[in-house]
Amino acid sequence: MIEITSANIEKAINKARQTKPLVKVLEFRRYQVTNKTTGATYEVKFTKINNTKYAECNCKATVICYHIGASIGAHIVLAEQMHTATA
Ligand SMILES: [Zn+2]
């Protein structure tokens, strides 16, 4: 698991904007990201521990990769909906 910071996630989102991978929601906090060029598929998971956000991806990267960057947009929308639903 890698801690998400505003700096590392911003880089990942920028890279995702260039690569434009396909993001599919598997369940809340679990996403499948497909590179449309290579067809490679990876799974991204988000975890929140004591208000610190973490993410992990099963690709080779050991940093916040663009798969995580691509998923977080969908994740933020879903998390907000969940929050609204439970409020
Ligand atoms: Zn990745």
XYZ file of C-alpha atoms and ligand atoms in Angstrom:
88
model
C 0.000 0.000 0.000
C 1.214 3.476 -0.836
C 0.061 6.600 0.928
C -1.784 9.044 -1.336
C -0.523 12.619 -1.105
C -1.750 15.625 -3.071
C 1.587 15.690 -4.914
C 1.796 12.040 -5.967
C -1.877 11.767 -6.921
C -1.699 14.918 -9.032
C 1.150 13.414 -11.054
C -0.769 10.158 -11.450
C -3.935 11.965 -12.586
C -1.948 13.959 -15.151
C -0.440 10.766 -16.536
C -3.868 9.111 -16.616
C -5.210 12.063 -18.627
C -2.592 11.380 -21.293
C -3.011 7.596 -21.315
C -6.819 7.618 -20.897
C -7.191 4.050 -19.603
C -10.595 2.443 -19.207
C -11.827 2.328 -15.606
C -14.419 -0.171 -14.459
C -15.896 -0.215 -10.955
C -15.700 -3.725 -9.469
C -17.098 -2.659 -6.108
C -16.703 0.321 -3.803
C -12.934 0.929 -3.471
C -11.994 -1.690 -6.094
C -11.400 -0.752 -9.715
C -10.216 -2.479 -12.837
C -8.068 -0.358 -15.120
C -7.394 -1.385 -18.718
C -4.777 0.141 -20.983
C -6.666 0.535 -24.266
C -3.466 0.300 -26.332
C -1.917 -2.832 -24.821
C -5.048 -4.429 -23.367
C -3.236 -4.891 -20.039
C -5.598 -4.940 -17.064
C -4.731 -4.072 -13.483
C -6.659 -3.935 -10.265
C -6.587 -0.907 -7.968
C -7.740 -0.841 -4.347
C -8.239 2.110 -2.032
C -8.041 1.956 1.752
C -8.574 4.618 4.375
C -6.911 4.252 7.770
C -7.273 6.998 10.382
C -8.073 9.618 7.705
C -4.989 8.708 5.701
C -5.698 7.378 2.232
C -3.780 4.513 0.720
C -3.893 2.868 -2.653
C -2.454 -0.238 -4.193
C -2.233 -1.499 -7.724
C -1.095 -4.905 -8.941
C 1.101 -3.484 -11.721
C 4.901 -3.361 -11.440
C 5.018 0.255 -10.271
C 5.954 0.883 -6.638
C 4.657 4.448 -6.700
C 1.179 5.944 -7.132
C 0.791 4.873 -10.766
C -1.551 6.229 -13.429
C -3.920 3.305 -12.867
C -4.539 4.721 -9.409
C -4.736 8.217 -10.916
C -7.386 7.029 -13.376
C -9.426 5.287 -10.671
C -9.462 8.072 -8.145
C -11.852 10.227 -10.173
C -14.467 7.472 -10.093
C -13.607 6.763 -6.483
C -14.156 10.350 -5.305
C -17.592 10.463 -6.978
C -18.613 7.118 -5.430
C -17.273 8.036 -1.993
C -19.281 11.256 -2.056
C -22.422 9.358 -3.014
C -21.833 6.885 -0.162
C -21.292 9.748 2.241
C -24.504 11.419 1.129
C -26.374 8.139 1.391
C -25.241 7.452 4.952
C -25.524 11.055 6.185
Zn -0.687 0.483 -11.585
